[in-house]
PDB file of C-alpha atoms in Angstrom:
ATOM      1  CA  SER A   5       0.000   0.000   0.000  1.00 49.00           C
ATOM      2  CA  PRO A   6       1.252   3.558  -0.701  1.00 58.00           C
ATOM      3  CA  LYS A   7       2.810   5.360   2.235  1.00 67.00           C
ATOM      4  CA  PHE A   8       0.899   8.435   3.423  1.00 68.00           C
ATOM      5  CA  THR A   9       3.018  11.587   3.663  1.00 74.00           C
ATOM      6  CA  PRO A  10       1.359  14.381   5.591  1.00 81.00           C
ATOM      7  CA  THR A  11       1.194  17.932   4.357  1.00 89.00           C
ATOM      8  CA  ALA A  12       3.102  20.373   6.520  1.00 91.00           C
ATOM      9  CA  HIS A  13       2.025  23.993   6.459  1.00 94.00           C
ATOM     10  CA  VAL A  14       4.985  26.351   6.761  1.00 97.00           C
ATOM     11  CA  MET A  15       4.392  29.667   8.527  1.00 97.00           C
ATOM     12  CA  LEU A  16       6.861  32.474   9.070  1.00 96.00           C
ATOM     13  CA  HIS A  17       6.191  34.249  12.371  1.00 96.00           C
ATOM     14  CA  VAL A  18       7.636  37.752  12.587  1.00 92.00           C
ATOM     15  CA  TYR A  19       8.206  39.627  15.839  1.00 90.00           C
ATOM     16  CA  ASP A  20       9.354  43.126  16.666  1.00 83.00           C
ATOM     17  CA  ILE A  21      12.798  42.459  18.037  1.00 78.00           C
ATOM     18  CA  PHE A  22      11.933  44.323  21.242  1.00 71.00           C
ATOM     19  CA  ALA A  23       8.492  44.671  22.796  1.00 73.00           C
ATOM     20  CA  THR A  24       9.012  48.307  23.814  1.00 77.00           C
ATOM     21  CA  PRO A  25       6.423  50.755  22.463  1.00 80.00           C
ATOM     22  CA  ASP A  26       9.134  52.783  20.698  1.00 80.00           C
ATOM     23  CA  CYS A  27      10.520  49.722  18.914  1.00 74.00           C
ATOM     24  CA  VAL A  28       7.069  48.555  17.875  1.00 74.00           C
ATOM     25  CA  ALA A  29       6.186  52.029  16.547  1.00 78.00           C
ATOM     26  CA  MET A  30       9.517  52.303  14.705  1.00 76.00           C
ATOM     27  CA  ASN A  31       8.991  48.904  13.086  1.00 72.00           C
ATOM     28  CA  ARG A  32       5.501  49.854  11.896  1.00 73.00           C
ATOM     29  CA  VAL A  33       6.997  52.856  10.080  1.00 73.00           C
ATOM     30  CA  LEU A  34       9.969  50.871   8.752  1.00 74.00           C
ATOM     31  CA  HIS A  35       7.679  48.031   7.631  1.00 71.00           C
ATOM     32  CA  ARG A  36       5.748  50.491   5.440  1.00 75.00           C
ATOM     33  CA  LEU A  37       9.138  51.345   3.899  1.00 75.00           C
ATOM     34  CA  GLY A  38       9.897  47.654   3.288  1.00 75.00           C
ATOM     35  CA  THR A  39      12.264  46.969   6.169  1.00 74.00           C
ATOM     36  CA  GLY A  40      12.522  46.713   9.955  1.00 79.00           C
ATOM     37  CA  ALA A  41      14.303  45.137  12.920  1.00 79.00           C
ATOM     38  CA  PHE A  42      12.725  41.724  13.364  1.00 82.00           C
ATOM     39  CA  HIS A  43      13.064  38.361  15.004  1.00 87.00           C
ATOM     40  CA  CYS A  44      11.495  35.541  13.048  1.00 93.00           C
ATOM     41  CA  ALA A  45      10.792  31.852  13.378  1.00 96.00           C
ATOM     42  CA  VAL A  46       9.370  29.171  11.086  1.00 97.00           C
ATOM     43  CA  GLN A  47       6.494  27.017  12.238  1.00 97.00           C
ATOM     44  CA  VAL A  48       6.327  23.495  10.853  1.00 97.00           C
ATOM     45  CA  PHE A  49       3.902  21.068  12.478  1.00 95.00           C
ATOM     46  CA  ASP A  50       3.305  22.161  16.086  1.00 93.00           C
ATOM     47  CA  LEU A  51       6.470  24.121  16.925  1.00 96.00           C
ATOM     48  CA  GLU A  52       8.298  27.132  15.578  1.00 97.00           C
ATOM     49  CA  TRP A  53      12.035  27.021  14.953  1.00 97.00           C
ATOM     50  CA  SER A  54      14.602  29.774  15.041  1.00 95.00           C
ATOM     51  CA  PHE A  55      18.251  30.594  15.709  1.00 94.00           C
ATOM     52  CA  GLY A  56      20.128  32.643  18.283  1.00 91.00           C
ATOM     53  CA  PRO A  57      23.418  32.813  20.170  1.00 90.00           C
ATOM     54  CA  GLY A  58      24.213  29.509  21.864  1.00 74.00           C
ATOM     55  CA  GLN A  59      24.675  28.994  25.584  1.00 70.00           C
ATOM     56  CA  ASN A  60      28.324  28.003  25.084  1.00 68.00           C
ATOM     57  CA  ASP A  61      30.876  27.494  22.303  1.00 68.00           C
ATOM     58  CA  TYR A  62      29.693  23.978  21.552  1.00 74.00           C
ATOM     59  CA  SER A  63      25.925  24.320  21.515  1.00 88.00           C
ATOM     60  CA  THR A  64      23.632  24.786  18.587  1.00 92.00           C
ATOM     61  CA  GLY A  65      21.854  28.058  18.102  1.00 93.00           C
ATOM     62  CA  VAL A  66      18.767  26.306  16.719  1.00 95.00           C
ATOM     63  CA  PHE A  67      15.834  26.178  19.118  1.00 94.00           C
ATOM     64  CA  SER A  68      12.108  25.531  19.131  1.00 95.00           C
ATOM     65  CA  MET A  69       9.196  26.920  21.089  1.00 94.00           C
ATOM     66  CA  GLU A  70       5.439  27.216  21.107  1.00 95.00           C
ATOM     67  CA  PRO A  71       4.282  29.269  18.113  1.00 95.00           C
ATOM     68  CA  ARG A  72       4.004  33.033  18.553  1.00 93.00           C
ATOM     69  CA  GLN A  73       5.240  32.953  22.166  1.00 89.00           C
ATOM     70  CA  LEU A  74       8.768  34.437  22.038  1.00 86.00           C
ATOM     71  CA  PRO A  75       9.514  35.956  25.461  1.00 85.00           C
ATOM     72  CA  GLY A  76      10.530  39.619  25.401  1.00 80.00           C
ATOM     73  CA  ALA A  77       9.396  40.212  21.828  1.00 82.00           C
ATOM     74  CA  SER A  78       6.164  41.519  20.396  1.00 83.00           C
ATOM     75  CA  PHE A  79       4.424  39.303  17.834  1.00 89.00           C
ATOM     76  CA  MET A  80       3.857  41.285  14.629  1.00 85.00           C
ATOM     77  CA  LYS A  81       2.448  39.008  11.937  1.00 90.00           C
ATOM     78  CA  SER A  82       2.521  35.622  10.248  1.00 95.00           C
ATOM     79  CA  GLU A  83       3.233  34.957   6.597  1.00 94.00           C
ATOM     80  CA  GLY A  84       2.126  31.721   4.965  1.00 95.00           C
ATOM     81  CA  MET A  85       5.135  30.314   3.127  1.00 97.00           C
ATOM     82  CA  GLY A  86       3.329  27.368   1.568  1.00 96.00           C
ATOM     83  CA  SER A  87       2.824  23.685   2.198  1.00 95.00           C
ATOM     84  CA  VAL A  88       5.056  20.685   1.636  1.00 94.00           C
ATOM     85  CA  ARG A  89       4.526  16.942   1.739  1.00 93.00           C
ATOM     86  CA  LEU A  90       6.796  16.024   4.581  1.00 92.00           C
ATOM     87  CA  ALA A  91       6.939  13.297   7.182  1.00 93.00           C
ATOM     88  CA  ARG A  92       7.636  14.549  10.694  1.00 93.00           C
ATOM     89  CA  ALA A  93      10.671  12.212  10.910  1.00 94.00           C
ATOM     90  CA  ASP A  94      12.156  13.771   7.756  1.00 94.00           C
ATOM     91  CA  PHE A  95      11.631  17.233   9.184  1.00 96.00           C
ATOM     92  CA  ILE A  96      13.416  16.243  12.399  1.00 96.00           C
ATOM     93  CA  LYS A  97      16.353  14.937  10.305  1.00 97.00           C
ATOM     94  CA  LEU A  98      16.534  18.328   8.563  1.00 97.00           C
ATOM     95  CA  ILE A  99      16.467  20.168  11.904  1.00 97.00           C
ATOM     96  CA  ARG A 100      19.255  17.932  13.270  1.00 96.00           C
ATOM     97  CA  LYS A 101      21.367  18.725  10.195  1.00 97.00           C
ATOM     98  CA  LEU A 102      20.701  22.462  10.506  1.00 97.00           C
ATOM     99  CA  SER A 103      21.519  22.289  14.222  1.00 95.00           C
ATOM    100  CA  LEU A 104      25.030  21.159  13.308  1.00 94.00           C
ATOM    101  CA  GLU A 105      25.367  23.791  10.558  1.00 95.00           C
ATOM    102  CA  TRP A 106      24.142  26.653  12.761  1.00 95.00           C
ATOM    103  CA  PRO A 107      26.151  26.625  16.020  1.00 93.00           C
ATOM    104  CA  GLY A 108      25.259  29.369  18.458  1.00 92.00           C
ATOM    105  CA  ASN A 109      28.761  30.810  18.384  1.00 91.00           C
ATOM    106  CA  SER A 110      28.344  31.575  14.659  1.00 89.00           C
ATOM    107  CA  TYR A 111      25.494  34.014  15.384  1.00 89.00           C
ATOM    108  CA  ASP A 112      26.079  37.486  13.944  1.00 84.00           C
ATOM    109  CA  VAL A 113      23.355  40.106  14.298  1.00 76.00           C
ATOM    110  CA  LEU A 114      23.984  41.400  10.742  1.00 70.00           C
ATOM    111  CA  LYS A 115      25.253  38.391   8.773  1.00 78.00           C
ATOM    112  CA  LYS A 116      23.931  35.196  10.386  1.00 87.00           C
ATOM    113  CA  ASN A 117      20.866  35.783  12.504  1.00 90.00           C
ATOM    114  CA  CYS A 118      17.409  34.292  13.061  1.00 91.00           C
ATOM    115  CA  CYS A 119      16.068  35.780   9.808  1.00 91.00           C
ATOM    116  CA  HIS A 120      18.903  34.203   7.801  1.00 92.00           C
ATOM    117  CA  PHE A 121      18.205  30.865   9.483  1.00 96.00           C
ATOM    118  CA  CYS A 122      14.498  31.096   8.639  1.00 96.00           C
ATOM    119  CA  CYS A 123      15.355  31.888   5.034  1.00 94.00           C
ATOM    120  CA  GLU A 124      17.633  28.836   4.884  1.00 96.00           C
ATOM    121  CA  LEU A 125      15.030  26.577   6.511  1.00 97.00           C
ATOM    122  CA  CYS A 126      12.294  27.743   4.113  1.00 97.00           C
ATOM    123  CA  GLN A 127      14.562  27.202   1.114  1.00 97.00           C
ATOM    124  CA  ARG A 128      15.477  23.697   2.274  1.00 97.00           C
ATOM    125  CA  LEU A 129      11.790  22.949   2.701  1.00 97.00           C
ATOM    126  CA  GLY A 130      11.181  24.147  -0.858  1.00 96.00           C
ATOM    127  CA  VAL A 131       8.897  27.054   0.012  1.00 96.00           C
ATOM    128  CA  GLY A 132      11.327  29.745  -1.093  1.00 87.00           C
ATOM    129  CA  PRO A 133      13.173  32.496   0.703  1.00 92.00           C
ATOM    130  CA  VAL A 134      11.493  34.662   3.313  1.00 91.00           C
ATOM    131  CA  PRO A 135      10.169  38.033   2.097  1.00 89.00           C
ATOM    132  CA  THR A 136      12.988  40.528   1.535  1.00 85.00           C
ATOM    133  CA  TRP A 137      11.565  43.042   4.022  1.00 82.00           C
ATOM    134  CA  VAL A 138      12.430  40.558   6.789  1.00 82.00           C
ATOM    135  CA  THR A 139      16.171  40.494   6.048  1.00 79.00           C
ATOM    136  CA  ASN A 140      17.048  43.696   4.218  1.00 70.00           C
ATOM    137  CA  LEU A 141      17.796  45.892   7.267  1.00 60.00           C
ATOM    138  CA  ALA A 142      20.390  43.366   8.445  1.00 48.00           C
ATOM    139  CA  GLY A 143      21.618  43.120   4.840  1.00 47.00           C
ATOM    140  CA  MET A 144      22.081  46.886   4.643  1.00 49.00           C
ATOM    141  CA  GLY A 145      23.847  46.854   8.001  1.00 45.00           C
ATOM    142  CA  ALA A 146      26.145  44.047   6.845  1.00 42.00           C
ATOM    143  CA  ALA A 147      26.963  45.911   3.619  1.00 43.00           C
ATOM    144  CA  ILE A 148      27.788  49.064   5.576  1.00 46.00           C
ATOM    145  CA  SER A 149      29.854  47.036   8.036  1.00 44.00           C
ATOM    146  CA  ASP A 150      31.764  45.432   5.151  1.00 45.00           C
ATOM    147  CA  LYS A 151      32.409  48.861   3.588  1.00 45.00           C
ATOM    148  CA  VAL A 152      33.625  50.277   6.907  1.00 46.00           C
ATOM    149  CA  GLU A 153      35.869  47.241   7.375  1.00 51.00           C
ATOM    150  CA  ALA A 154      37.225  47.618   3.821  1.00 45.00           C
ATOM    151  CA  GLY A 155      37.770  51.344   4.470  1.00 48.00           C
ATOM    152  CA  GLU A 156      39.620  50.562   7.689  1.00 52.00           C
ATOM    153  CA  GLN A 157      41.827  48.077   5.828  1.00 54.00           C
ATOM    154  CA  ALA A 158      42.509  50.645   3.082  1.00 47.00           C
ATOM    155  CA  LEU A 159      43.450  53.260   5.706  1.00 50.00           C
ATOM    156  CA  LEU A 160      45.751  50.775   7.413  1.00 55.00           C
ATOM    157  CA  ALA A 161      47.438  49.994   4.085  1.00 50.00           C
ATOM    158  CA  LEU A 162      47.750  53.720   3.354  1.00 48.00           C
ATOM    159  CA  ASP A 163      49.265  54.281   6.806  1.00 50.00           C
ATOM    160  CA  GLN A 164      51.769  51.490   6.180  1.00 60.00           C
ATOM    161  CA  CYS A 165      52.712  53.076   2.838  1.00 51.00           C
ATOM    162  CA  ALA A 166      53.122  56.474   4.496  1.00 45.00           C
ATOM    163  CA  THR A 167      55.274  54.928   7.238  1.00 51.00           C
ATOM    164  CA  GLU A 168      57.479  53.256   4.629  1.00 53.00           C
ATOM    165  CA  ALA A 169      57.740  56.502   2.619  1.00 51.00           C
ATOM    166  CA  ARG A 170      58.770  58.425   5.804  1.00 57.00           C
ATOM    167  CA  ARG A 171      61.369  55.762   6.553  1.00 58.00           C
ATOM    168  CA  GLN A 172      62.813  56.033   3.045  1.00 60.00           C
ATOM    169  CA  VAL A 173      62.842  59.863   3.111  1.00 53.00           C
ATOM    170  CA  THR A 174      64.502  59.862   6.542  1.00 57.00           C
ATOM    171  CA  SER A 175      67.096  57.403   5.271  1.00 62.00           C
ATOM    172  CA  LYS A 176      67.873  59.610   2.220  1.00 63.00           C
ATOM    173  CA  VAL A 177      68.101  62.768   4.382  1.00 63.00           C
ATOM    174  CA  LEU A 178      70.529  61.018   6.727  1.00 68.00           C
ATOM    175  CA  GLU A 179      72.629  59.887   3.734  1.00 72.00           C
ATOM    176  CA  LEU A 180      72.793  63.483   2.413  1.00 72.00           C
ATOM    177  CA  ASP A 181      73.809  64.821   5.838  1.00 73.00           C
ATOM    178  CA  GLN A 182      76.892  62.601   5.918  1.00 72.00           C
TER     179      GLN A 182
END
């Protein structure tokens, strides 16, 4: 007889990263502009899954909780990502694999955060990436951070060149004085 594979509905739950009134108000304005500072999690079956800094260097950053119940955050909205035919055991295998790939000590607020994890999980489930408004503020921050880092490296290289030029000029002046 054919094996029954259940349909799993995939929901993206989006939270204001902080539950303070100012943060919630700011995110409502930013959301209208297509961005914001969010925490997100993906619900598959009866739990939602997300990613954060681990408790120690060796722990995973992947965690689960009851849907729409993140402590300290304000639930904003849910986005239906689609449905997949998926056995619960196969989903657990995927989560175990992601748990190894997403250690807590790899968390970076701009480059590898909960929104990036949710995007990866949704893509692996075959329901596509998360909406761009969820990740683009962190993406802009990462791009700025990269530019600042590149600028710092360029300034360091320029300083090293200037130091070498001063050394060579000093050496020539000392030669001429002899």
